[in-house]
Amino acid sequence: MLERLFKLSENNTDARTEIVSGLITFFSMSYILVVNPAVLSATGIPLDRVFTATIIAILVGTLIMAFGANYPIVIAPGMGMNSYFATLAATTGYSYKTLLATCFLGAIIFVVLSATRFRESLIDSIPSNLKYGISAAIGLFIAFLGLKNSAIIVANEHTILSLGDLKNPVTYMTIFGIFVILVLLALEVKGAIFIGMAVTALVCYFTGLLKIEKIFGIPHNPATESMNVIQLGLYGIVFTFLMVTLFDTTGTMLAVATQAGLVKNGKLLRAKEALLADSLATLTASLFGSTPTSAYIESSSGVANGGRTGLTALSTTFFVVISIFFFPLASSLASVPSITSPALIIIGSFMMESIAKIDWSDITEAFPAFVTIIGIPLTGSINDGIAFGFIFYVILKLSKRQWKDIHPLMYIFAILFVIQLLWLHI
């Protein structure tokens, strides 16, 4: 049955390899079950709601990916998106309910675009150097959040930012966690981030930083929220979530799909089913209390082990379902920045790899990527950084009369970004 359903022989794999690959993927990405609630609960969303919403979103997206596209790719709430959501909640004064509503409206548009050829066309329209810049910039943004949460970097009225107090228990335990994970990564240990978080949590427990009152339990059922975005006119934030979700998820999906051999002649196989998986997961996440989802780069760990079909993804969902019974433990872990921050910082470093692929010799390619890289972490807005990159790319290419390098969609999005920055900016 599994052979017929997932075409194992056709993909040069077997059930045992796929199931083990699913377990490896789970250990590699399971940190999100702790980190996502930690980031979003700071905005006022009940932690148990975020935890359950995270699991529901993973199940919806990954099951569609497994059975619809037959991909070994896991869908889960994106790290860049939850960081941006937390920043918006802290700076705009809008409630988490309102911001979740903007995610919901953006997700509806996202589903429609994924059901058509538009999203595939959009992937082809973005210049490669700009894609690399976006990936690196989001990595810096995520890493900065981890540095800030752990007080390694603190605000300074004279220098804007400065080094925090390294004698602070939260700070030095975060640094300890970073070293543990890095050593495990250097030794090529599977699930290094998960294991490193576990070791750090153990040390935090015995030093009194972590309090655990209960391990097993089931969180309350999540409830959907009322939508009041239309009355408030927050079209700029809706546009932002739509744009970032489009670029973040498609880029990651292409990277993992290429590694798994699912890109033939530059084209993504079964693209519509794969793209619908994460768009429907994004819609589900916004309804129940989490930010937009993304294809997870950690899926590459399962692919590296030989996972090639949806059975790998299906196996991962099995372990995710079991995790729901560990909500009290996840809640305790999420409350300690020293446990979650190392994951944010190291994941951010992973995303910097794309900088090496940028063509720095051509100013029309290099500067748009550069302004995106510095724009996202310095403005605290993924949207603003991407907007600067798109606008400068079009302007610089036009100045050199390199019309053929500009895809028609780039003109459209550059104009939309100008409108958003000048009249819809939050």
mmCIF file with all atom_site columns, N, CA and C in Angstrom, residues 372-421:
data_model
loop_
_atom_site.group_PDB
_atom_site.id
_atom_site.type_symbol
_atom_site.label_atom_id
_atom_site.label_alt_id
_atom_site.label_comp_id
_atom_site.label_asym_id
_atom_site.label_entity_id
_atom_site.label_seq_id
_atom_site.pdbx_PDB_ins_code
_atom_site.Cartn_x
_atom_site.Cartn_y
_atom_site.Cartn_z
_atom_site.occupancy
_atom_site.B_iso_or_equiv
_atom_site.pdbx_formal_charge
_atom_site.auth_seq_id
_atom_site.auth_comp_id
_atom_site.auth_asym_id
_atom_site.auth_atom_id
_atom_site.pdbx_PDB_model_num
ATOM 1   N N  . THR A 1 372 ? 18.664 45.320 0.979   1.00 0.00 ? 372 THR A N  1
ATOM 2   C CA . THR A 1 372 ? 17.714 44.374 1.579   1.00 0.00 ? 372 THR A CA 1
ATOM 3   C C  . THR A 1 372 ? 18.306 43.748 2.835   1.00 0.00 ? 372 THR A C  1
ATOM 4   N N  . ILE A 1 373 ? 19.573 43.367 2.742   1.00 0.00 ? 373 ILE A N  1
ATOM 5   C CA . ILE A 1 373 ? 20.248 42.711 3.865   1.00 0.00 ? 373 ILE A CA 1
ATOM 6   C C  . ILE A 1 373 ? 20.316 43.614 5.091   1.00 0.00 ? 373 ILE A C  1
ATOM 7   N N  . ILE A 1 374 ? 20.637 44.898 4.887   1.00 0.00 ? 374 ILE A N  1
ATOM 8   C CA . ILE A 1 374 ? 20.711 45.809 6.034   1.00 0.00 ? 374 ILE A CA 1
ATOM 9   C C  . ILE A 1 374 ? 19.339 46.377 6.386   1.00 0.00 ? 374 ILE A C  1
ATOM 10  N N  . GLY A 1 375 ? 18.446 46.446 5.399   1.00 0.00 ? 375 GLY A N  1
ATOM 11  C CA . GLY A 1 375 ? 17.141 47.070 5.622   1.00 0.00 ? 375 GLY A CA 1
ATOM 12  C C  . GLY A 1 375 ? 16.245 46.290 6.563   1.00 0.00 ? 375 GLY A C  1
ATOM 13  N N  . ILE A 1 376 ? 16.222 44.974 6.426   1.00 0.00 ? 376 ILE A N  1
ATOM 14  C CA . ILE A 1 376 ? 15.315 44.164 7.244   1.00 0.00 ? 376 ILE A CA 1
ATOM 15  C C  . ILE A 1 376 ? 15.683 44.209 8.730   1.00 0.00 ? 376 ILE A C  1
ATOM 16  N N  . PRO A 1 377 ? 16.929 43.915 9.128   1.00 0.00 ? 377 PRO A N  1
ATOM 17  C CA . PRO A 1 377 ? 17.226 43.957 10.571  1.00 0.00 ? 377 PRO A CA 1
ATOM 18  C C  . PRO A 1 377 ? 17.243 45.370 11.153  1.00 0.00 ? 377 PRO A C  1
ATOM 19  N N  . LEU A 1 378 ? 17.661 46.379 10.372  1.00 0.00 ? 378 LEU A N  1
ATOM 20  C CA . LEU A 1 378 ? 17.767 47.733 10.919  1.00 0.00 ? 378 LEU A CA 1
ATOM 21  C C  . LEU A 1 378 ? 16.417 48.436 11.035  1.00 0.00 ? 378 LEU A C  1
ATOM 22  N N  . THR A 1 379 ? 15.466 48.110 10.162  1.00 0.00 ? 379 THR A N  1
ATOM 23  C CA . THR A 1 379 ? 14.135 48.708 10.269  1.00 0.00 ? 379 THR A CA 1
ATOM 24  C C  . THR A 1 379 ? 13.213 47.846 11.122  1.00 0.00 ? 379 THR A C  1
ATOM 25  N N  . GLY A 1 380 ? 13.625 46.592 11.366  1.00 0.00 ? 380 GLY A N  1
ATOM 26  C CA . GLY A 1 380 ? 12.764 45.672 12.107  1.00 0.00 ? 380 GLY A CA 1
ATOM 27  C C  . GLY A 1 380 ? 11.569 45.246 11.286  1.00 0.00 ? 380 GLY A C  1
ATOM 28  N N  . SER A 1 381 ? 11.677 45.373 9.957   1.00 0.00 ? 381 SER A N  1
ATOM 29  C CA . SER A 1 381 ? 10.554 45.053 9.077   1.00 0.00 ? 381 SER A CA 1
ATOM 30  C C  . SER A 1 381 ? 11.047 44.280 7.864   1.00 0.00 ? 381 SER A C  1
ATOM 31  N N  . ILE A 1 382 ? 10.574 43.049 7.714   1.00 0.00 ? 382 ILE A N  1
ATOM 32  C CA . ILE A 1 382 ? 10.924 42.252 6.541   1.00 0.00 ? 382 ILE A CA 1
ATOM 33  C C  . ILE A 1 382 ? 10.394 42.923 5.282   1.00 0.00 ? 382 ILE A C  1
ATOM 34  N N  . ASN A 1 383 ? 9.196  43.459 5.380   1.00 0.00 ? 383 ASN A N  1
ATOM 35  C CA . ASN A 1 383 ? 8.572  44.104 4.230   1.00 0.00 ? 383 ASN A CA 1
ATOM 36  C C  . ASN A 1 383 ? 9.396  45.291 3.737   1.00 0.00 ? 383 ASN A C  1
ATOM 37  N N  . ASP A 1 384 ? 9.829  46.167 4.657   1.00 0.00 ? 384 ASP A N  1
ATOM 38  C CA . ASP A 1 384 ? 10.565 47.366 4.252   1.00 0.00 ? 384 ASP A CA 1
ATOM 39  C C  . ASP A 1 384 ? 11.863 47.001 3.548   1.00 0.00 ? 384 ASP A C  1
ATOM 40  N N  . GLY A 1 385 ? 12.574 46.013 4.086   1.00 0.00 ? 385 GLY A N  1
ATOM 41  C CA . GLY A 1 385 ? 13.828 45.596 3.462   1.00 0.00 ? 385 GLY A CA 1
ATOM 42  C C  . GLY A 1 385 ? 13.611 45.061 2.056   1.00 0.00 ? 385 GLY A C  1
ATOM 43  N N  . ILE A 1 386 ? 12.586 44.215 1.889   1.00 0.00 ? 386 ILE A N  1
ATOM 44  C CA . ILE A 1 386 ? 12.277 43.676 0.565   1.00 0.00 ? 386 ILE A CA 1
ATOM 45  C C  . ILE A 1 386 ? 11.861 44.802 -0.382  1.00 0.00 ? 386 ILE A C  1
ATOM 46  N N  . ALA A 1 387 ? 11.090 45.749 0.130   1.00 0.00 ? 387 ALA A N  1
ATOM 47  C CA . ALA A 1 387 ? 10.634 46.881 -0.685  1.00 0.00 ? 387 ALA A CA 1
ATOM 48  C C  . ALA A 1 387 ? 11.821 47.674 -1.220  1.00 0.00 ? 387 ALA A C  1
ATOM 49  N N  . PHE A 1 388 ? 12.783 47.981 -0.356  1.00 0.00 ? 388 PHE A N  1
ATOM 50  C CA . PHE A 1 388 ? 13.965 48.735 -0.790  1.00 0.00 ? 388 PHE A CA 1
ATOM 51  C C  . PHE A 1 388 ? 14.705 47.990 -1.893  1.00 0.00 ? 388 PHE A C  1
ATOM 52  N N  . GLY A 1 389 ? 14.841 46.672 -1.728  1.00 0.00 ? 389 GLY A N  1
ATOM 53  C CA . GLY A 1 389 ? 15.549 45.872 -2.720  1.00 0.00 ? 389 GLY A CA 1
ATOM 54  C C  . GLY A 1 389 ? 14.870 45.901 -4.073  1.00 0.00 ? 389 GLY A C  1
ATOM 55  N N  . PHE A 1 390 ? 13.551 45.720 -4.098  1.00 0.00 ? 390 PHE A N  1
ATOM 56  C CA . PHE A 1 390 ? 12.798 45.726 -5.349  1.00 0.00 ? 390 PHE A CA 1
ATOM 57  C C  . PHE A 1 390 ? 12.887 47.085 -6.046  1.00 0.00 ? 390 PHE A C  1
ATOM 58  N N  . ILE A 1 391 ? 12.693 48.136 -5.278  1.00 0.00 ? 391 ILE A N  1
ATOM 59  C CA . ILE A 1 391 ? 12.675 49.482 -5.855  1.00 0.00 ? 391 ILE A CA 1
ATOM 60  C C  . ILE A 1 391 ? 14.037 49.850 -6.440  1.00 0.00 ? 391 ILE A C  1
ATOM 61  N N  . PHE A 1 392 ? 15.110 49.601 -5.676  1.00 0.00 ? 392 PHE A N  1
ATOM 62  C CA . PHE A 1 392 ? 16.447 49.935 -6.174  1.00 0.00 ? 392 PHE A CA 1
ATOM 63  C C  . PHE A 1 392 ? 16.826 49.077 -7.371  1.00 0.00 ? 392 PHE A C  1
ATOM 64  N N  . TYR A 1 393 ? 16.389 47.834 -7.398  1.00 0.00 ? 393 TYR A N  1
ATOM 65  C CA . TYR A 1 393 ? 16.711 46.963 -8.530  1.00 0.00 ? 393 TYR A CA 1
ATOM 66  C C  . TYR A 1 393 ? 16.133 47.534 -9.829  1.00 0.00 ? 393 TYR A C  1
ATOM 67  N N  . VAL A 1 394 ? 14.866 47.885 -9.785  1.00 0.00 ? 394 VAL A N  1
ATOM 68  C CA . VAL A 1 394 ? 14.215 48.420 -10.986 1.00 0.00 ? 394 VAL A CA 1
ATOM 69  C C  . VAL A 1 394 ? 14.860 49.739 -11.413 1.00 0.00 ? 394 VAL A C  1
ATOM 70  N N  . ILE A 1 395 ? 15.106 50.631 -10.470 1.00 0.00 ? 395 ILE A N  1
ATOM 71  C CA . ILE A 1 395 ? 15.685 51.941 -10.783 1.00 0.00 ? 395 ILE A CA 1
ATOM 72  C C  . ILE A 1 395 ? 17.084 51.789 -11.388 1.00 0.00 ? 395 ILE A C  1
ATOM 73  N N  . LEU A 1 396 ? 17.924 50.959 -10.779 1.00 0.00 ? 396 LEU A N  1
ATOM 74  C CA . LEU A 1 396 ? 19.292 50.802 -11.268 1.00 0.00 ? 396 LEU A CA 1
ATOM 75  C C  . LEU A 1 396 ? 19.339 50.133 -12.639 1.00 0.00 ? 396 LEU A C  1
ATOM 76  N N  . LYS A 1 397 ? 18.504 49.138 -12.857 1.00 0.00 ? 397 LYS A N  1
ATOM 77  C CA . LYS A 1 397 ? 18.471 48.478 -14.159 1.00 0.00 ? 397 LYS A CA 1
ATOM 78  C C  . LYS A 1 397 ? 17.974 49.437 -15.244 1.00 0.00 ? 397 LYS A C  1
ATOM 79  N N  . LEU A 1 398 ? 16.984 50.260 -14.898 1.00 0.00 ? 398 LEU A N  1
ATOM 80  C CA . LEU A 1 398 ? 16.481 51.238 -15.864 1.00 0.00 ? 398 LEU A CA 1
ATOM 81  C C  . LEU A 1 398 ? 17.551 52.279 -16.186 1.00 0.00 ? 398 LEU A C  1
ATOM 82  N N  . SER A 1 399 ? 18.328 52.673 -15.182 1.00 0.00 ? 399 SER A N  1
ATOM 83  C CA . SER A 1 399 ? 19.366 53.688 -15.402 1.00 0.00 ? 399 SER A CA 1
ATOM 84  C C  . SER A 1 399 ? 20.440 53.207 -16.367 1.00 0.00 ? 399 SER A C  1
ATOM 85  N N  . LYS A 1 400 ? 20.645 51.893 -16.432 1.00 0.00 ? 400 LYS A N  1
ATOM 86  C CA . LYS A 1 400 ? 21.634 51.323 -17.349 1.00 0.00 ? 400 LYS A CA 1
ATOM 87  C C  . LYS A 1 400 ? 20.986 50.773 -18.616 1.00 0.00 ? 400 LYS A C  1
ATOM 88  N N  . ARG A 1 401 ? 19.680 51.047 -18.741 1.00 0.00 ? 401 ARG A N  1
ATOM 89  C CA . ARG A 1 401 ? 18.911 50.606 -19.912 1.00 0.00 ? 401 ARG A CA 1
ATOM 90  C C  . ARG A 1 401 ? 18.958 49.091 -20.106 1.00 0.00 ? 401 ARG A C  1
ATOM 91  N N  . GLN A 1 402 ? 19.007 48.380 -18.992 1.00 0.00 ? 402 GLN A N  1
ATOM 92  C CA . GLN A 1 402 ? 19.011 46.913 -19.041 1.00 0.00 ? 402 GLN A CA 1
ATOM 93  C C  . GLN A 1 402 ? 17.579 46.399 -18.879 1.00 0.00 ? 402 GLN A C  1
ATOM 94  N N  . TRP A 1 403 ? 16.729 46.811 -19.832 1.00 0.00 ? 403 TRP A N  1
ATOM 95  C CA . TRP A 1 403 ? 15.306 46.485 -19.732 1.00 0.00 ? 403 TRP A CA 1
ATOM 96  C C  . TRP A 1 403 ? 15.041 44.979 -19.670 1.00 0.00 ? 403 TRP A C  1
ATOM 97  N N  . LYS A 1 404 ? 15.870 44.229 -20.426 1.00 0.00 ? 404 LYS A N  1
ATOM 98  C CA . LYS A 1 404 ? 15.625 42.791 -20.529 1.00 0.00 ? 404 LYS A CA 1
ATOM 99  C C  . LYS A 1 404 ? 15.844 42.058 -19.205 1.00 0.00 ? 404 LYS A C  1
ATOM 100 N N  . ASP A 1 405 ? 16.577 42.690 -18.283 1.00 0.00 ? 405 ASP A N  1
ATOM 101 C CA . ASP A 1 405 ? 16.832 42.050 -16.993 1.00 0.00 ? 405 ASP A CA 1
ATOM 102 C C  . ASP A 1 405 ? 15.660 42.210 -16.025 1.00 0.00 ? 405 ASP A C  1
ATOM 103 N N  . ILE A 1 406 ? 14.678 43.038 -16.388 1.00 0.00 ? 406 ILE A N  1
ATOM 104 C CA . ILE A 1 406 ? 13.563 43.325 -15.484 1.00 0.00 ? 406 ILE A CA 1
ATOM 105 C C  . ILE A 1 406 ? 12.320 42.565 -15.938 1.00 0.00 ? 406 ILE A C  1
ATOM 106 N N  . HIS A 1 407 ? 11.880 41.638 -15.133 1.00 0.00 ? 407 HIS A N  1
ATOM 107 C CA . HIS A 1 407 ? 10.632 40.917 -15.416 1.00 0.00 ? 407 HIS A CA 1
ATOM 108 C C  . HIS A 1 407 ? 9.462  41.877 -15.230 1.00 0.00 ? 407 HIS A C  1
ATOM 109 N N  . PRO A 1 408 ? 8.438  41.790 -16.077 1.00 0.00 ? 408 PRO A N  1
ATOM 110 C CA . PRO A 1 408 ? 7.272  42.685 -15.947 1.00 0.00 ? 408 PRO A CA 1
ATOM 111 C C  . PRO A 1 408 ? 6.691  42.731 -14.535 1.00 0.00 ? 408 PRO A C  1
ATOM 112 N N  . LEU A 1 409 ? 6.688  41.601 -13.823 1.00 0.00 ? 409 LEU A N  1
ATOM 113 C CA . LEU A 1 409 ? 6.146  41.582 -12.468 1.00 0.00 ? 409 LEU A CA 1
ATOM 114 C C  . LEU A 1 409 ? 6.977  42.439 -11.515 1.00 0.00 ? 409 LEU A C  1
ATOM 115 N N  . MET A 1 410 ? 8.268  42.592 -11.809 1.00 0.00 ? 410 MET A N  1
ATOM 116 C CA . MET A 1 410 ? 9.119  43.425 -10.955 1.00 0.00 ? 410 MET A CA 1
ATOM 117 C C  . MET A 1 410 ? 8.665  44.879 -10.990 1.00 0.00 ? 410 MET A C  1
ATOM 118 N N  . TYR A 1 411 ? 8.240  45.359 -12.157 1.00 0.00 ? 411 TYR A N  1
ATOM 119 C CA . TYR A 1 411 ? 7.718  46.726 -12.252 1.00 0.00 ? 411 TYR A CA 1
ATOM 120 C C  . TYR A 1 411 ? 6.483  46.887 -11.366 1.00 0.00 ? 411 TYR A C  1
ATOM 121 N N  . ILE A 1 412 ? 5.601  45.892 -11.462 1.00 0.00 ? 412 ILE A N  1
ATOM 122 C CA . ILE A 1 412 ? 4.340  45.948 -10.706 1.00 0.00 ? 412 ILE A CA 1
ATOM 123 C C  . ILE A 1 412 ? 4.613  45.974 -9.206  1.00 0.00 ? 412 ILE A C  1
ATOM 124 N N  . PHE A 1 413 ? 5.483  45.079 -8.749  1.00 0.00 ? 413 PHE A N  1
ATOM 125 C CA . PHE A 1 413 ? 5.740  45.011 -7.309  1.00 0.00 ? 413 PHE A CA 1
ATOM 126 C C  . PHE A 1 413 ? 6.536  46.219 -6.810  1.00 0.00 ? 413 PHE A C  1
ATOM 127 N N  . ALA A 1 414 ? 7.417  46.750 -7.638  1.00 0.00 ? 414 ALA A N  1
ATOM 128 C CA . ALA A 1 414 ? 8.153  47.951 -7.242  1.00 0.00 ? 414 ALA A CA 1
ATOM 129 C C  . ALA A 1 414 ? 7.191  49.110 -7.018  1.00 0.00 ? 414 ALA A C  1
ATOM 130 N N  . ILE A 1 415 ? 6.223  49.261 -7.918  1.00 0.00 ? 415 ILE A N  1
ATOM 131 C CA . ILE A 1 415 ? 5.219  50.327 -7.782  1.00 0.00 ? 415 ILE A CA 1
ATOM 132 C C  . ILE A 1 415 ? 4.361  50.094 -6.541  1.00 0.00 ? 415 ILE A C  1
ATOM 133 N N  . LEU A 1 416 ? 3.956  48.840 -6.322  1.00 0.00 ? 416 LEU A N  1
ATOM 134 C CA . LEU A 1 416 ? 3.144  48.523 -5.146  1.00 0.00 ? 416 LEU A CA 1
ATOM 135 C C  . LEU A 1 416 ? 3.909  48.807 -3.854  1.00 0.00 ? 416 LEU A C  1
ATOM 136 N N  . PHE A 1 417 ? 5.197  48.510 -3.862  1.00 0.00 ? 417 PHE A N  1
ATOM 137 C CA . PHE A 1 417 ? 6.005  48.774 -2.671  1.00 0.00 ? 417 PHE A CA 1
ATOM 138 C C  . PHE A 1 417 ? 6.135  50.271 -2.404  1.00 0.00 ? 417 PHE A C  1
ATOM 139 N N  . VAL A 1 418 ? 6.271  51.070 -3.467  1.00 0.00 ? 418 VAL A N  1
ATOM 140 C CA . VAL A 1 418 ? 6.348  52.524 -3.289  1.00 0.00 ? 418 VAL A CA 1
ATOM 141 C C  . VAL A 1 418 ? 5.054  53.037 -2.662  1.00 0.00 ? 418 VAL A C  1
ATOM 142 N N  . ILE A 1 419 ? 3.928  52.553 -3.172  1.00 0.00 ? 419 ILE A N  1
ATOM 143 C CA . ILE A 1 419 ? 2.624  52.946 -2.616  1.00 0.00 ? 419 ILE A CA 1
ATOM 144 C C  . ILE A 1 419 ? 2.511  52.532 -1.159  1.00 0.00 ? 419 ILE A C  1
ATOM 145 N N  . GLN A 1 420 ? 2.946  51.306 -0.879  1.00 0.00 ? 420 GLN A N  1
ATOM 146 C CA . GLN A 1 420 ? 2.854  50.799 0.481   1.00 0.00 ? 420 GLN A CA 1
ATOM 147 C C  . GLN A 1 420 ? 3.732  51.597 1.451   1.00 0.00 ? 420 GLN A C  1
ATOM 148 N N  . LEU A 1 421 ? 4.950  51.929 1.030   1.00 0.00 ? 421 LEU A N  1
ATOM 149 C CA . LEU A 1 421 ? 5.867  52.674 1.904   1.00 0.00 ? 421 LEU A CA 1
ATOM 150 C C  . LEU A 1 421 ? 5.409  54.110 2.155   1.00 0.00 ? 421 LEU A C  1
#
